PDB file of N, CA and C in Angstrom:
ATOM      1  N   MET Y   1     102.709 118.757  45.359  1.00 38.00           N
ATOM      2  CA  MET Y   1     102.650 120.213  46.150  1.00 38.00           C
ATOM      3  C   MET Y   1     101.353 120.370  46.954  1.00 38.00           C
ATOM      4  N   ASN Y   2     101.306 120.605  48.117  1.00 44.00           N
ATOM      5  CA  ASN Y   2      99.954 120.795  49.050  1.00 44.00           C
ATOM      6  C   ASN Y   2      99.825 122.464  48.737  1.00 44.00           C
ATOM      7  N   ILE Y   3      98.359 122.421  48.155  1.00 48.00           N
ATOM      8  CA  ILE Y   3      97.730 123.781  47.789  1.00 48.00           C
ATOM      9  C   ILE Y   3      97.769 124.772  49.240  1.00 48.00           C
ATOM     10  N   GLN Y   4      97.864 124.265  50.317  1.00 52.00           N
ATOM     11  CA  GLN Y   4      97.967 125.217  51.399  1.00 52.00           C
ATOM     12  C   GLN Y   4      99.373 125.824  51.384  1.00 52.00           C
ATOM     13  N   ASN Y   5     100.224 125.293  50.856  1.00 54.00           N
ATOM     14  CA  ASN Y   5     101.605 125.728  51.018  1.00 54.00           C
ATOM     15  C   ASN Y   5     101.816 127.208  49.967  1.00 54.00           C
ATOM     16  N   CYS Y   6     100.881 127.167  49.053  1.00 58.00           N
ATOM     17  CA  CYS Y   6     100.998 128.310  48.134  1.00 58.00           C
ATOM     18  C   CYS Y   6      99.916 129.454  48.096  1.00 58.00           C
ATOM     19  N   LEU Y   7      99.129 129.398  49.251  1.00 67.00           N
ATOM     20  CA  LEU Y   7      97.937 130.131  49.350  1.00 67.00           C
ATOM     21  C   LEU Y   7      98.468 131.611  49.784  1.00 67.00           C
ATOM     22  N   MET Y   8      98.085 132.685  48.877  1.00 74.00           N
ATOM     23  CA  MET Y   8      98.307 133.884  49.519  1.00 74.00           C
ATOM     24  C   MET Y   8      97.255 134.390  50.234  1.00 74.00           C
ATOM     25  N   ARG Y   9      97.755 135.417  51.147  1.00 83.00           N
ATOM     26  CA  ARG Y   9      96.848 136.093  52.074  1.00 83.00           C
ATOM     27  C   ARG Y   9      96.090 137.245  51.606  1.00 83.00           C
ATOM     28  N   LYS Y  10      96.863 137.845  50.592  1.00 88.00           N
ATOM     29  CA  LYS Y  10      96.401 139.066  50.118  1.00 88.00           C
ATOM     30  C   LYS Y  10      97.307 139.583  48.659  1.00 88.00           C
ATOM     31  N   ILE Y  11      96.814 140.394  47.925  1.00 90.00           N
ATOM     32  CA  ILE Y  11      97.384 140.845  46.803  1.00 90.00           C
ATOM     33  C   ILE Y  11      97.340 142.254  47.074  1.00 90.00           C
ATOM     34  N   ILE Y  12      98.466 142.901  46.702  1.00 91.00           N
ATOM     35  CA  ILE Y  12      98.623 144.550  46.756  1.00 91.00           C
ATOM     36  C   ILE Y  12      99.124 144.791  45.378  1.00 91.00           C
ATOM     37  N   LEU Y  13      98.321 145.692  44.758  1.00 92.00           N
ATOM     38  CA  LEU Y  13      98.786 146.528  43.447  1.00 92.00           C
ATOM     39  C   LEU Y  13      99.354 147.924  43.949  1.00 92.00           C
ATOM     40  N   SER Y  14     100.478 148.142  43.803  1.00 92.00           N
ATOM     41  CA  SER Y  14     101.134 149.374  44.204  1.00 92.00           C
ATOM     42  C   SER Y  14     100.876 150.476  43.194  1.00 92.00           C
ATOM     43  N   THR Y  15      99.721 151.056  43.497  1.00 90.00           N
ATOM     44  CA  THR Y  15      99.015 152.071  42.895  1.00 90.00           C
ATOM     45  C   THR Y  15      99.217 153.464  43.536  1.00 90.00           C
ATOM     46  N   ASP Y  16     100.179 153.306  44.626  1.00 85.00           N
ATOM     47  CA  ASP Y  16     100.331 154.520  45.602  1.00 85.00           C
ATOM     48  C   ASP Y  16     100.746 155.892  44.760  1.00 85.00           C
ATOM     49  N   SER Y  17     101.140 155.720  43.585  1.00 89.00           N
ATOM     50  CA  SER Y  17     101.351 157.039  42.743  1.00 89.00           C
ATOM     51  C   SER Y  17     100.239 157.651  41.901  1.00 89.00           C
ATOM     52  N   PHE Y  18      99.242 157.020  42.065  1.00 93.00           N
ATOM     53  CA  PHE Y  18      97.730 157.157  41.429  1.00 93.00           C
ATOM     54  C   PHE Y  18      97.088 158.222  42.554  1.00 93.00           C
ATOM     55  N   THR Y  19      96.222 159.114  41.767  1.00 95.00           N
ATOM     56  CA  THR Y  19      95.430 159.768  42.752  1.00 95.00           C
ATOM     57  C   THR Y  19      94.269 158.842  43.436  1.00 95.00           C
ATOM     58  N   THR Y  20      93.746 159.531  44.760  1.00 94.00           N
ATOM     59  CA  THR Y  20      92.625 158.671  45.408  1.00 94.00           C
ATOM     60  C   THR Y  20      91.547 158.422  44.343  1.00 94.00           C
ATOM     61  N   GLU Y  21      91.291 159.355  43.522  1.00 96.00           N
ATOM     62  CA  GLU Y  21      89.997 159.324  42.473  1.00 96.00           C
ATOM     63  C   GLU Y  21      90.294 158.014  41.487  1.00 96.00           C
ATOM     64  N   GLU Y  22      91.557 158.200  41.067  1.00 96.00           N
ATOM     65  CA  GLU Y  22      92.119 157.033  39.987  1.00 96.00           C
ATOM     66  C   GLU Y  22      91.923 155.846  40.401  1.00 96.00           C
ATOM     67  N   ASN Y  23      92.210 155.866  41.739  1.00 95.00           N
ATOM     68  CA  ASN Y  23      92.214 154.452  42.491  1.00 95.00           C
ATOM     69  C   ASN Y  23      90.900 153.893  42.684  1.00 95.00           C
ATOM     70  N   GLU Y  24      89.943 154.825  43.025  1.00 96.00           N
ATOM     71  CA  GLU Y  24      88.385 154.607  43.141  1.00 96.00           C
ATOM     72  C   GLU Y  24      87.913 153.908  41.796  1.00 96.00           C
ATOM     73  N   TRP Y  25      88.446 154.832  40.904  1.00 97.00           N
ATOM     74  CA  TRP Y  25      87.844 154.447  39.282  1.00 97.00           C
ATOM     75  C   TRP Y  25      88.482 152.975  39.337  1.00 97.00           C
ATOM     76  N   LEU Y  26      89.542 152.741  39.445  1.00 96.00           N
ATOM     77  CA  LEU Y  26      90.310 151.283  39.149  1.00 96.00           C
ATOM     78  C   LEU Y  26      89.554 150.416  40.029  1.00 96.00           C
ATOM     79  N   VAL Y  27      89.134 150.566  41.242  1.00 96.00           N
ATOM     80  CA  VAL Y  27      88.661 149.820  41.976  1.00 96.00           C
ATOM     81  C   VAL Y  27      87.070 149.385  41.496  1.00 96.00           C
ATOM     82  N   GLN Y  28      86.313 150.200  41.101  1.00 97.00           N
ATOM     83  CA  GLN Y  28      85.177 150.155  40.389  1.00 97.00           C
ATOM     84  C   GLN Y  28      85.271 149.293  38.967  1.00 97.00           C
ATOM     85  N   LEU Y  29      86.291 149.721  38.204  1.00 96.00           N
ATOM     86  CA  LEU Y  29      86.560 149.124  36.992  1.00 96.00           C
ATOM     87  C   LEU Y  29      86.659 147.576  37.290  1.00 96.00           C
ATOM     88  N   LEU Y  30      87.701 147.154  38.106  1.00 95.00           N
ATOM     89  CA  LEU Y  30      87.751 145.791  38.457  1.00 95.00           C
ATOM     90  C   LEU Y  30      86.772 144.883  39.031  1.00 95.00           C
ATOM     91  N   TYR Y  31      85.884 145.765  39.521  1.00 95.00           N
ATOM     92  CA  TYR Y  31      84.590 145.065  39.947  1.00 95.00           C
ATOM     93  C   TYR Y  31      83.720 145.060  38.850  1.00 95.00           C
ATOM     94  N   ASP Y  32      83.570 146.016  37.996  1.00 96.00           N
ATOM     95  CA  ASP Y  32      82.569 145.872  36.840  1.00 96.00           C
ATOM     96  C   ASP Y  32      82.986 144.745  35.898  1.00 96.00           C
ATOM     97  N   LYS Y  33      84.108 144.744  35.704  1.00 95.00           N
ATOM     98  CA  LYS Y  33      84.662 143.892  34.480  1.00 95.00           C
ATOM     99  C   LYS Y  33      84.963 142.437  35.064  1.00 95.00           C
ATOM    100  N   PHE Y  34      85.435 142.323  36.327  1.00 94.00           N
ATOM    101  CA  PHE Y  34      85.990 140.847  36.887  1.00 94.00           C
ATOM    102  C   PHE Y  34      85.295 140.392  38.119  1.00 94.00           C
ATOM    103  N   LEU Y  35      84.350 141.232  38.748  1.00 94.00           N
ATOM    104  CA  LEU Y  35      83.882 141.152  40.031  1.00 94.00           C
ATOM    105  C   LEU Y  35      84.797 140.749  41.161  1.00 94.00           C
ATOM    106  N   LEU Y  36      85.843 141.431  41.103  1.00 95.00           N
ATOM    107  CA  LEU Y  36      86.925 141.877  42.071  1.00 95.00           C
ATOM    108  C   LEU Y  36      86.862 142.910  43.133  1.00 95.00           C
ATOM    109  N   ARG Y  37      86.744 142.431  44.169  1.00 96.00           N
ATOM    110  CA  ARG Y  37      86.442 143.681  45.417  1.00 96.00           C
ATOM    111  C   ARG Y  37      87.924 144.089  46.028  1.00 96.00           C
ATOM    112  N   PHE Y  38      88.339 144.801  45.257  1.00 96.00           N
ATOM    113  CA  PHE Y  38      89.524 145.534  45.878  1.00 96.00           C
ATOM    114  C   PHE Y  38      89.114 146.460  46.696  1.00 96.00           C
ATOM    115  N   SER Y  39      90.057 146.997  47.909  1.00 95.00           N
ATOM    116  CA  SER Y  39      89.836 148.091  48.872  1.00 95.00           C
ATOM    117  C   SER Y  39      91.187 149.023  48.450  1.00 95.00           C
ATOM    118  N   ILE Y  40      91.197 150.063  48.975  1.00 95.00           N
ATOM    119  CA  ILE Y  40      92.387 150.905  49.130  1.00 95.00           C
ATOM    120  C   ILE Y  40      92.876 151.149  50.537  1.00 95.00           C
ATOM    121  N   ASP Y  41      94.265 150.953  50.606  1.00 93.00           N
ATOM    122  CA  ASP Y  41      94.685 151.003  51.886  1.00 93.00           C
ATOM    123  C   ASP Y  41      95.084 152.384  52.316  1.00 93.00           C
ATOM    124  N   ALA Y  42      95.801 152.728  53.440  1.00 92.00           N
ATOM    125  CA  ALA Y  42      96.230 153.945  53.797  1.00 92.00           C
ATOM    126  C   ALA Y  42      97.512 154.379  52.971  1.00 92.00           C
ATOM    127  N   GLN Y  43      98.079 153.478  52.317  1.00 92.00           N
ATOM    128  CA  GLN Y  43      99.158 154.100  51.511  1.00 92.00           C
ATOM    129  C   GLN Y  43      98.633 154.119  50.071  1.00 92.00           C
ATOM    130  N   ASN Y  44      97.445 154.135  49.765  1.00 93.00           N
ATOM    131  CA  ASN Y  44      96.782 154.415  48.477  1.00 93.00           C
ATOM    132  C   ASN Y  44      97.075 153.274  47.577  1.00 93.00           C
ATOM    133  N   ARG Y  45      97.192 152.051  47.987  1.00 93.00           N
ATOM    134  CA  ARG Y  45      97.341 150.664  47.249  1.00 93.00           C
ATOM    135  C   ARG Y  45      96.287 150.026  47.123  1.00 93.00           C
ATOM    136  N   LEU Y  46      96.055 149.159  46.163  1.00 95.00           N
ATOM    137  CA  LEU Y  46      94.894 148.337  46.145  1.00 95.00           C
ATOM    138  C   LEU Y  46      95.012 146.961  46.750  1.00 95.00           C
ATOM    139  N   LEU Y  47      94.093 146.549  47.471  1.00 95.00           N
ATOM    140  CA  LEU Y  47      94.428 145.399  48.358  1.00 95.00           C
ATOM    141  C   LEU Y  47      93.099 144.281  47.937  1.00 95.00           C
ATOM    142  N   LEU Y  48      93.671 143.061  47.937  1.00 94.00           N
ATOM    143  CA  LEU Y  48      92.467 142.178  47.741  1.00 94.00           C
ATOM    144  C   LEU Y  48      92.890 140.921  48.658  1.00 94.00           C
ATOM    145  N   ASN Y  49      91.855 140.880  49.713  1.00 91.00           N
ATOM    146  CA  ASN Y  49      92.118 139.918  50.697  1.00 91.00           C
ATOM    147  C   ASN Y  49      91.454 138.526  50.703  1.00 91.00           C
ATOM    148  N   ASP Y  50      90.162 138.389  49.823  1.00 89.00           N
ATOM    149  CA  ASP Y  50      89.375 137.182  50.013  1.00 89.00           C
ATOM    150  C   ASP Y  50      90.029 136.032  49.070  1.00 89.00           C
ATOM    151  N   GLN Y  51      90.219 135.218  49.737  1.00 88.00           N
ATOM    152  CA  GLN Y  51      91.021 134.234  49.274  1.00 88.00           C
ATOM    153  C   GLN Y  51      90.375 133.601  47.846  1.00 88.00           C
ATOM    154  N   SER Y  52      89.068 133.313  47.480  1.00 88.00           N
ATOM    155  CA  SER Y  52      88.572 132.889  46.351  1.00 88.00           C
ATOM    156  C   SER Y  52      88.685 134.011  45.385  1.00 88.00           C
ATOM    157  N   GLN Y  53      88.532 135.453  45.822  1.00 91.00           N
ATOM    158  CA  GLN Y  53      88.954 136.473  44.699  1.00 91.00           C
ATOM    159  C   GLN Y  53      90.505 136.433  44.481  1.00 91.00           C
ATOM    160  N   ILE Y  54      91.229 136.272  45.366  1.00 89.00           N
ATOM    161  CA  ILE Y  54      92.859 136.039  45.004  1.00 89.00           C
ATOM    162  C   ILE Y  54      92.971 135.161  43.917  1.00 89.00           C
ATOM    163  N   MET Y  55      92.329 134.016  44.270  1.00 87.00           N
ATOM    164  CA  MET Y  55      92.682 132.862  43.184  1.00 87.00           C
ATOM    165  C   MET Y  55      91.911 133.192  41.891  1.00 87.00           C
ATOM    166  N   HIS Y  56      90.976 133.749  41.816  1.00 90.00           N
ATOM    167  CA  HIS Y  56      90.251 134.221  40.622  1.00 90.00           C
ATOM    168  C   HIS Y  56      91.356 135.315  39.839  1.00 90.00           C
ATOM    169  N   PHE Y  57      91.813 136.235  40.709  1.00 90.00           N
ATOM    170  CA  PHE Y  57      92.602 137.209  40.141  1.00 90.00           C
ATOM    171  C   PHE Y  57      93.830 136.648  39.496  1.00 90.00           C
ATOM    172  N   LEU Y  58      94.311 135.667  40.332  1.00 86.00           N
ATOM    173  CA  LEU Y  58      95.927 134.974  40.025  1.00 86.00           C
ATOM    174  C   LEU Y  58      95.410 134.217  38.519  1.00 86.00           C
ATOM    175  N   ASN Y  59      94.384 133.698  38.498  1.00 86.00           N
ATOM    176  CA  ASN Y  59      94.083 132.803  37.185  1.00 86.00           C
ATOM    177  C   ASN Y  59      94.040 133.794  36.329  1.00 86.00           C
ATOM    178  N   LEU Y  60      93.314 134.976  36.324  1.00 89.00           N
ATOM    179  CA  LEU Y  60      93.200 135.900  35.469  1.00 89.00           C
ATOM    180  C   LEU Y  60      94.309 136.529  34.630  1.00 89.00           C
ATOM    181  N   VAL Y  61      95.559 136.779  35.709  1.00 87.00           N
ATOM    182  CA  VAL Y  61      96.583 137.390  35.212  1.00 87.00           C
ATOM    183  C   VAL Y  61      97.866 136.436  34.896  1.00 87.00           C
ATOM    184  N   ALA Y  62      97.734 135.304  35.442  1.00 83.00           N
ATOM    185  CA  ALA Y  62      98.811 134.185  34.933  1.00 83.00           C
ATOM    186  C   ALA Y  62      99.159 133.975  33.489  1.00 83.00           C
ATOM    187  N   PRO Y  63      98.250 134.252  32.615  1.00 85.00           N
ATOM    188  CA  PRO Y  63      98.701 133.880  31.263  1.00 85.00           C
ATOM    189  C   PRO Y  63      99.332 135.214  30.623  1.00 85.00           C
ATOM    190  N   HIS Y  64      99.347 136.329  31.414  1.00 85.00           N
ATOM    191  CA  HIS Y  64      99.771 137.708  30.783  1.00 85.00           C
ATOM    192  C   HIS Y  64     101.101 138.006  31.502  1.00 85.00           C
ATOM    193  N   LEU Y  65     101.713 137.322  32.541  1.00 81.00           N
ATOM    194  CA  LEU Y  65     102.818 137.581  33.022  1.00 81.00           C
ATOM    195  C   LEU Y  65     104.080 137.542  32.159  1.00 81.00           C
ATOM    196  N   GLN Y  66     104.955 138.352  32.389  1.00 83.00           N
ATOM    197  CA  GLN Y  66     106.142 138.438  31.532  1.00 83.00           C
ATOM    198  C   GLN Y  66     107.206 137.424  32.277  1.00 83.00           C
ATOM    199  N   PRO Y  67     108.121 136.855  31.484  1.00 83.00           N
ATOM    200  CA  PRO Y  67     108.786 135.978  32.157  1.00 83.00           C
ATOM    201  C   PRO Y  67     109.809 136.552  33.229  1.00 83.00           C
ATOM    202  N   CYS Y  68     110.084 137.754  33.220  1.00 82.00           N
ATOM    203  CA  CYS Y  68     110.848 138.258  34.325  1.00 82.00           C
ATOM    204  C   CYS Y  68     110.128 138.179  35.713  1.00 82.00           C
ATOM    205  N   MET Y  69     108.852 138.090  35.553  1.00 76.00           N
ATOM    206  CA  MET Y  69     107.991 138.073  36.664  1.00 76.00           C
ATOM    207  C   MET Y  69     107.655 136.682  37.378  1.00 76.00           C
ATOM    208  N   ASN Y  70     108.367 135.657  36.759  1.00 72.00           N
ATOM    209  CA  ASN Y  70     107.894 134.282  37.148  1.00 72.00           C
ATOM    210  C   ASN Y  70     108.277 134.061  38.531  1.00 72.00           C
ATOM    211  N   ARG Y  71     108.988 134.712  39.322  1.00 72.00           N
ATOM    212  CA  ARG Y  71     109.474 134.836  40.637  1.00 72.00           C
ATOM    213  C   ARG Y  71     108.226 134.869  41.343  1.00 72.00           C
ATOM    214  N   LYS Y  72     107.277 135.916  40.695  1.00 69.00           N
ATOM    215  CA  LYS Y  72     106.152 136.325  41.709  1.00 69.00           C
ATOM    216  C   LYS Y  72     104.956 135.358  41.274  1.00 69.00           C
ATOM    217  N   ALA Y  73     104.978 134.552  40.273  1.00 66.00           N
ATOM    218  CA  ALA Y  73     103.885 133.719  39.971  1.00 66.00           C
ATOM    219  C   ALA Y  73     103.788 132.478  40.899  1.00 66.00           C
ATOM    220  N   VAL Y  74     102.718 132.155  41.144  1.00 65.00           N
ATOM    221  CA  VAL Y  74     102.217 130.975  41.681  1.00 65.00           C
ATOM    222  C   VAL Y  74     101.650 129.841  40.951  1.00 65.00           C
ATOM    223  N   LYS Y  75     101.838 128.719  41.217  1.00 61.00           N
ATOM    224  CA  LYS Y  75     101.488 127.538  40.081  1.00 61.00           C
ATOM    225  C   LYS Y  75     100.193 127.308  40.990  1.00 61.00           C
ATOM    226  N   LEU Y  76      99.101 127.361  40.212  1.00 55.00           N
ATOM    227  CA  LEU Y  76      97.900 127.344  40.776  1.00 55.00           C
ATOM    228  C   LEU Y  76      97.037 126.128  39.928  1.00 55.00           C
ATOM    229  N   PRO Y  77      96.267 125.222  40.780  1.00 56.00           N
ATOM    230  CA  PRO Y  77      95.572 124.124  40.042  1.00 56.00           C
ATOM    231  C   PRO Y  77      94.394 125.021  39.084  1.00 56.00           C
ATOM    232  N   PRO Y  78      93.920 124.205  38.053  1.00 56.00           N
ATOM    233  CA  PRO Y  78      92.831 125.010  37.383  1.00 56.00           C
ATOM    234  C   PRO Y  78      91.795 125.304  38.115  1.00 56.00           C
ATOM    235  N   LEU Y  79      91.061 126.489  38.018  1.00 52.00           N
ATOM    236  CA  LEU Y  79      89.898 126.871  38.583  1.00 52.00           C
ATOM    237  C   LEU Y  79      88.510 126.310  38.145  1.00 52.00           C
ATOM    238  N   LYS Y  80      88.089 125.635  39.011  1.00 56.00           N
ATOM    239  CA  LYS Y  80      86.825 125.133  38.657  1.00 56.00           C
ATOM    240  C   LYS Y  80      85.538 126.181  38.722  1.00 56.00           C
ATOM    241  N   MET Y  81      85.054 126.585  37.697  1.00 54.00           N
ATOM    242  CA  MET Y  81      83.940 127.340  37.633  1.00 54.00           C
ATOM    243  C   MET Y  81      82.504 126.715  37.675  1.00 54.00           C
ATOM    244  N   ILE Y  82      82.309 125.552  37.249  1.00 53.00           N
ATOM    245  CA  ILE Y  82      81.093 124.941  37.483  1.00 53.00           C
ATOM    246  C   ILE Y  82      81.240 123.593  37.998  1.00 53.00           C
ATOM    247  N   ALA Y  83      80.253 123.652  38.900  1.00 54.00           N
ATOM    248  CA  ALA Y  83      80.279 122.469  39.955  1.00 54.00           C
ATOM    249  C   ALA Y  83      79.815 121.129  39.004  1.00 54.00           C
ATOM    250  N   THR Y  84      80.583 120.001  39.532  1.00 57.00           N
ATOM    251  CA  THR Y  84      80.409 118.842  38.830  1.00 57.00           C
ATOM    252  C   THR Y  84      79.054 117.978  39.645  1.00 57.00           C
ATOM    253  N   ARG Y  85      78.654 118.474  40.876  1.00 58.00           N
ATOM    254  CA  ARG Y  85      77.693 117.655  41.487  1.00 58.00           C
ATOM    255  C   ARG Y  85      76.843 118.761  42.348  1.00 58.00           C
ATOM    256  N   THR Y  86      75.447 118.870  42.137  1.00 58.00           N
ATOM    257  CA  THR Y  86      74.573 119.615  42.996  1.00 58.00           C
ATOM    258  C   THR Y  86      73.845 118.890  43.829  1.00 58.00           C
ATOM    259  N   THR Y  87      73.861 119.063  45.129  1.00 62.00           N
ATOM    260  CA  THR Y  87      72.918 118.377  45.973  1.00 62.00           C
ATOM    261  C   THR Y  87      72.030 119.475  46.767  1.00 62.00           C
ATOM    262  N   VAL Y  88      70.674 119.215  46.729  1.00 62.00           N
ATOM    263  CA  VAL Y  88      69.855 120.095  47.277  1.00 62.00           C
ATOM    264  C   VAL Y  88      69.004 119.133  48.446  1.00 62.00           C
ATOM    265  N   TYR Y  89      69.139 119.744  49.688  1.00 63.00           N
ATOM    266  CA  TYR Y  89      68.405 118.897  50.669  1.00 63.00           C
ATOM    267  C   TYR Y  89      67.187 119.678  51.142  1.00 63.00           C
ATOM    268  N   LEU Y  90      65.888 118.942  50.777  1.00 65.00           N
ATOM    269  CA  LEU Y  90      64.779 119.695  51.235  1.00 65.00           C
ATOM    270  C   LEU Y  90      64.108 119.005  52.435  1.00 65.00           C
ATOM    271  N   PRO Y  91      63.678 119.746  53.381  1.00 59.00           N
ATOM    272  CA  PRO Y  91      62.920 119.483  54.432  1.00 59.00           C
ATOM    273  C   PRO Y  91      61.775 118.765  54.473  1.00 59.00           C
TER     274      PRO Y  91
END
């Protein structure tokens, strides 16, 4: 399967029933614990738009999805956190 076919453009967490203050607290918590930069949209939901952050979020939540949510799951390749090769060019 081509990885481009399963790329998500954004993640929306439906927190519209939370207060703005609760969402702001949650945004800060997600950043502090997981370095995820969610924003709050006009409908008071949390949005994640950055592709690398989306992949990180999906890798974090995938092991915890309930079977009834499999339809929402995206099969992802393993996330590589450590570079296998580093090249530094000096002038």
